[in-house]
Amino acid sequence: MTGVVEKPVARPVTPLGILAQELEAVVQALDKETLPAQIKEKLQFASRLASGLDPYLEECTTSESAALKALADKTAREQWSNRFNQGETVVALEQEMLSGHIEGQTLKMFIHMTKAKRVLEVGMFTGYSALAMAEALPADGKLIACEVDPYTADFGRAAFRESPHGEKIQVETGPAADTLDKLAAAGESFEFVFIDADKPGYVDYFNTLLEKNLLAPSGFICVDNTLLQGQPYLTEAERTANGKAIDEFNRTVAADKRVEQVLLPLRDGLSIIRRLED
């Protein structure tokens, strides 16, 4: 025994990942059955089509920085269930909450494209998405990250100290709603906001950003998990409370005349919302 903790294998948590896993299970089961060759070939093709997409995206996307890779690896090795059971985290956490390479690079690209200098993140976890966006900010840019859990807030701060871009990040620990109220009272405004927090809070965060002018005119909000394992478009019986909350959020945004939006099937769903001019 070397004492090295192996990185656990992440379970599929996106619609595509779950689909690929289900198709692989079907193909393996049908290998033992007598079926027409054409049906087997179609199922095998569907399985390859689903399982091959994410690895290809990884291969063809700019590599993450050394600091981001180190943060992702450290997050994956952490024993999150033990931390929660021992009372070290205030909420149950898991490595799959990390935004990851593709989404991190997407957010980083959005910061470059919008030329944002003031960024707000609602829900930081261990800080991967915050650091990815900070890497795209100019030297005088600022990112404020809201994180409810003190353990993960400190986890992120330690990682930020290992990056030359970490000094652009300010972590605010506590309930996000309280932090948003404090920022609004201080007259803060942001050109770009990323929401990746508790799903039942999404509608309130969205309305607070608009009603308290935390989002600048023509500013952008990106929202993670807006496809949540496919639950929003599955049957009512197949939805968890979080799935129902995401469906409510998506429909709320779609009906809001203050914004325009697009929902992308990136990872677990990423919505891009633009505030319209008054």
Coordinates of C-alpha atoms in Angstrom, one line a residue:
M1 CA 0.0 0.0 0.0
T2 CA 1.4 3.4 -1.0
G3 CA -1.1 5.5 0.9
V4 CA -2.1 7.3 -2.4
V5 CA -5.8 8.1 -2.7
E6 CA -7.0 7.2 -6.1
K7 CA -9.2 9.6 -8.0
P8 CA -12.7 8.2 -8.0
V9 CA -14.5 7.7 -11.3
A10 CA -17.2 10.3 -11.8
R11 CA -20.7 9.1 -12.4
P12 CA -22.6 10.4 -15.4
V13 CA -24.7 13.5 -14.4
T14 CA -25.5 15.0 -17.8
P15 CA -28.2 14.0 -20.3
L16 CA -25.6 12.8 -22.7
G17 CA -23.6 11.0 -20.1
I18 CA -26.6 9.2 -18.8
L19 CA -27.8 8.3 -22.4
A20 CA -24.4 6.9 -23.2
Q21 CA -24.4 4.7 -20.1
E22 CA -27.9 3.5 -20.8
L23 CA -27.1 2.6 -24.4
E24 CA -23.9 0.8 -23.4
A25 CA -25.9 -1.3 -20.9
V26 CA -28.5 -2.1 -23.7
V27 CA -25.8 -3.1 -26.1
Q28 CA -24.1 -5.4 -23.6
A29 CA -27.4 -7.0 -22.8
L30 CA -28.3 -7.5 -26.4
D31 CA -25.0 -9.1 -27.2
K32 CA -26.4 -12.1 -25.4
E33 CA -29.7 -12.1 -27.3
T34 CA -30.6 -13.4 -30.7
L35 CA -31.7 -10.3 -32.7
P36 CA -31.5 -9.2 -36.3
A37 CA -28.0 -8.0 -37.1
Q38 CA -29.4 -4.7 -38.4
I39 CA -30.9 -3.8 -35.0
K40 CA -27.7 -4.7 -33.2
E41 CA -25.7 -2.6 -35.6
K42 CA -28.0 0.4 -35.1
L43 CA -27.8 0.2 -31.3
Q44 CA -24.1 -0.2 -31.4
F45 CA -23.8 2.9 -33.7
A46 CA -26.1 4.9 -31.4
S47 CA -23.9 3.9 -28.4
R48 CA -20.7 4.9 -30.1
L49 CA -22.3 8.2 -31.2
A50 CA -23.3 9.1 -27.6
S51 CA -20.2 7.9 -25.8
G52 CA -17.7 9.4 -28.3
L53 CA -18.9 13.0 -28.2
D54 CA -17.6 14.2 -24.8
P55 CA -14.1 12.7 -25.3
Y56 CA -13.9 14.3 -28.7
L57 CA -14.9 17.7 -27.2
E58 CA -12.2 17.3 -24.6
E59 CA -9.6 16.5 -27.3
C60 CA -10.5 19.5 -29.5
T61 CA -10.9 22.1 -26.8
T62 CA -7.9 24.2 -25.6
S63 CA -6.3 22.5 -22.7
E64 CA -7.0 23.8 -19.2
S65 CA -4.2 25.7 -17.4
A66 CA -2.0 23.8 -14.9
A67 CA -3.7 25.6 -12.0
L68 CA -7.1 24.5 -13.2
K69 CA -6.0 20.9 -13.7
A70 CA -4.5 20.8 -10.3
L71 CA -7.7 22.2 -8.8
A72 CA -9.8 19.6 -10.7
D73 CA -7.6 16.8 -9.6
K74 CA -7.6 17.9 -5.9
T75 CA -11.5 18.2 -6.0
A76 CA -11.8 14.7 -7.5
R77 CA -9.5 13.2 -4.8
E78 CA -11.4 14.8 -1.9
Q79 CA -13.6 12.5 0.2
W80 CA -16.7 14.7 0.1
S81 CA -19.1 12.3 1.7
N82 CA -16.7 11.9 4.7
R83 CA -16.4 15.7 5.0
F84 CA -20.2 16.0 5.2
N85 CA -20.7 13.1 7.6
Q86 CA -18.1 14.5 9.9
G87 CA -19.8 17.9 9.9
E88 CA -16.9 19.7 8.0
T89 CA -19.2 20.9 5.2
V90 CA -22.7 22.4 5.7
V91 CA -24.1 20.7 2.6
A92 CA -23.6 17.4 0.9
L93 CA -21.1 17.8 -1.9
E94 CA -19.7 15.6 -4.7
Q95 CA -16.9 15.9 -7.2
E96 CA -19.5 16.0 -10.1
M97 CA -20.4 19.6 -9.0
L98 CA -17.2 20.8 -10.6
S99 CA -17.8 22.8 -13.8
G100 CA -14.9 21.1 -15.6
H101 CA -12.7 21.6 -18.6
I102 CA -15.3 22.2 -21.4
E103 CA -17.6 24.5 -19.4
G104 CA -14.7 26.3 -17.8
Q105 CA -13.2 27.0 -21.2
T106 CA -16.6 28.1 -22.5
L107 CA -17.0 30.6 -19.6
K108 CA -13.5 31.8 -20.1
M109 CA -14.3 32.4 -23.8
F110 CA -17.4 34.3 -22.8
I111 CA -15.4 36.7 -20.6
H112 CA -13.0 37.3 -23.5
M113 CA -16.0 37.9 -25.9
T114 CA -17.9 40.2 -23.7
K115 CA -14.8 42.0 -22.4
A116 CA -16.3 42.0 -19.0
K117 CA -14.3 43.4 -16.1
R118 CA -16.7 42.9 -13.3
V119 CA -17.9 39.3 -12.8
L120 CA -20.2 37.8 -10.2
E121 CA -20.5 34.1 -9.4
V122 CA -23.4 32.7 -7.4
G123 CA -22.2 29.3 -6.1
M124 CA -18.5 28.7 -6.3
F125 CA -17.9 25.1 -5.0
T126 CA -14.1 24.6 -5.1
G127 CA -13.5 27.5 -7.5
Y128 CA -12.9 25.9 -10.9
S129 CA -15.3 28.1 -12.9
A130 CA -14.2 31.2 -10.9
L131 CA -10.6 30.6 -11.7
A132 CA -11.3 29.9 -15.3
M133 CA -13.2 33.2 -15.7
A134 CA -10.5 35.1 -13.7
E135 CA -7.9 33.8 -16.2
A136 CA -9.7 35.7 -18.9
L137 CA -10.2 38.9 -16.9
P138 CA -7.8 41.9 -17.5
A139 CA -5.3 42.7 -14.8
D140 CA -7.7 45.3 -13.3
G141 CA -10.7 42.9 -13.5
K142 CA -12.6 41.6 -10.5
L143 CA -14.6 38.5 -9.7
I144 CA -16.8 38.2 -6.6
A145 CA -17.7 34.6 -5.8
C146 CA -20.5 33.7 -3.4
E147 CA -20.1 30.4 -1.6
V148 CA -22.3 29.1 1.3
D149 CA -19.9 26.4 2.5
P150 CA -16.9 27.6 4.5
Y151 CA -14.9 24.5 3.8
T152 CA -15.2 24.8 0.0
A153 CA -14.6 28.5 0.2
D154 CA -11.3 27.9 1.9
F155 CA -10.6 25.0 -0.5
G156 CA -11.0 27.5 -3.4
R157 CA -8.9 30.2 -1.7
A158 CA -6.0 27.8 -1.3
A159 CA -6.2 27.0 -5.0
F160 CA -6.4 30.6 -6.0
R161 CA -3.1 31.3 -4.2
E162 CA -1.4 28.9 -6.6
S163 CA -2.5 30.9 -9.6
P164 CA -1.3 34.4 -10.8
H165 CA -4.9 35.1 -11.6
G166 CA -6.3 34.2 -8.1
E167 CA -5.8 37.7 -6.8
K168 CA -8.6 38.9 -9.0
I169 CA -11.1 36.7 -7.0
Q170 CA -12.8 37.8 -3.9
V171 CA -14.7 35.1 -2.0
E172 CA -17.8 36.0 0.0
T173 CA -18.9 33.2 2.4
G174 CA -22.5 32.8 3.4
P175 CA -26.0 32.5 1.9
A176 CA -25.9 33.9 -1.6
A177 CA -29.1 35.9 -1.1
D178 CA -27.5 37.8 1.8
T179 CA -24.4 38.5 -0.3
L180 CA -26.5 39.8 -3.2
D181 CA -28.4 42.1 -0.9
K182 CA -25.1 43.4 0.5
L183 CA -23.6 44.0 -3.0
A184 CA -26.8 45.7 -4.1
A185 CA -26.8 48.0 -1.1
A186 CA -23.2 48.9 -2.0
G187 CA -24.3 49.9 -5.5
E188 CA -22.3 47.1 -7.2
S189 CA -22.9 46.2 -10.8
F190 CA -21.6 43.4 -13.0
E191 CA -21.3 42.8 -16.7
F192 CA -21.3 39.0 -16.4
V193 CA -22.9 36.7 -13.8
F194 CA -22.6 32.9 -13.5
I195 CA -25.2 31.1 -11.5
D196 CA -24.4 27.5 -10.3
A197 CA -26.0 27.2 -6.8
D198 CA -29.0 25.7 -5.1
K199 CA -31.6 25.0 -7.8
P200 CA -34.7 26.2 -5.8
G201 CA -33.0 29.5 -5.4
Y202 CA -32.5 30.2 -9.2
V203 CA -35.6 32.2 -9.8
D204 CA -35.0 34.5 -6.8
Y205 CA -31.3 35.0 -7.8
F206 CA -32.4 35.9 -11.3
N207 CA -35.0 38.4 -10.2
T208 CA -32.7 39.9 -7.6
L209 CA -30.0 40.5 -10.3
L210 CA -32.5 42.4 -12.5
E211 CA -34.6 44.2 -9.9
K212 CA -31.6 45.4 -7.8
N213 CA -29.6 46.3 -10.9
L214 CA -26.7 44.0 -10.0
L215 CA -26.7 43.0 -13.7
A216 CA -25.6 45.9 -15.8
P217 CA -27.6 47.0 -18.9
S218 CA -27.0 44.6 -21.7
G219 CA -25.1 42.4 -19.2
F220 CA -25.1 38.6 -19.4
I221 CA -26.1 35.8 -17.0
C222 CA -24.9 32.2 -17.6
V223 CA -26.8 29.6 -15.7
D224 CA -25.6 26.0 -15.1
N225 CA -27.5 22.8 -14.9
T226 CA -30.6 24.1 -16.8
L227 CA -31.1 20.6 -18.4
L228 CA -30.3 18.8 -15.1
Q229 CA -29.9 15.2 -16.2
G230 CA -32.8 15.7 -18.6
Q231 CA -35.3 16.0 -15.8
P232 CA -37.0 19.3 -17.0
Y233 CA -38.2 17.6 -20.2
L234 CA -39.0 14.2 -18.8
T235 CA -42.3 13.2 -17.1
E236 CA -43.4 14.7 -13.8
A237 CA -42.8 11.4 -12.1
E238 CA -39.2 11.3 -13.3
R239 CA -38.3 14.7 -11.8
T240 CA -36.8 15.4 -8.4
A241 CA -37.4 18.6 -6.5
N242 CA -34.4 20.1 -8.2
G243 CA -35.7 19.0 -11.6
K244 CA -39.0 20.7 -10.9
A245 CA -37.1 23.9 -9.8
I246 CA -35.1 24.0 -12.9
D247 CA -38.1 23.6 -15.1
E248 CA -39.8 26.5 -13.2
F249 CA -36.7 28.6 -13.7
N250 CA -36.4 27.9 -17.4
R251 CA -40.1 28.7 -18.0
T252 CA -39.8 31.9 -15.8
V253 CA -36.9 33.1 -17.9
A254 CA -38.6 32.2 -21.2
A255 CA -41.6 34.3 -20.2
D256 CA -39.6 37.3 -18.9
K257 CA -39.7 40.3 -21.4
R258 CA -36.7 41.9 -19.7
V259 CA -34.3 39.4 -21.2
E260 CA -33.6 37.2 -24.2
Q261 CA -32.0 33.8 -23.8
V262 CA -30.8 30.6 -25.4
L263 CA -30.5 27.2 -23.6
L264 CA -27.4 25.2 -24.9
P265 CA -27.1 21.4 -24.5
L266 CA -23.6 21.9 -23.1
R267 CA -22.7 19.4 -20.4
D268 CA -25.8 19.5 -18.0
G269 CA -27.3 22.5 -19.8
L270 CA -26.0 26.1 -19.9
S271 CA -28.4 29.0 -20.4
I272 CA -27.1 32.3 -21.7
I273 CA -29.3 35.3 -20.8
R274 CA -28.9 38.8 -22.0
R275 CA -30.5 41.8 -20.2
L276 CA -32.4 44.0 -22.7
E277 CA -32.0 47.7 -22.6
D278 CA -34.8 49.6 -20.9

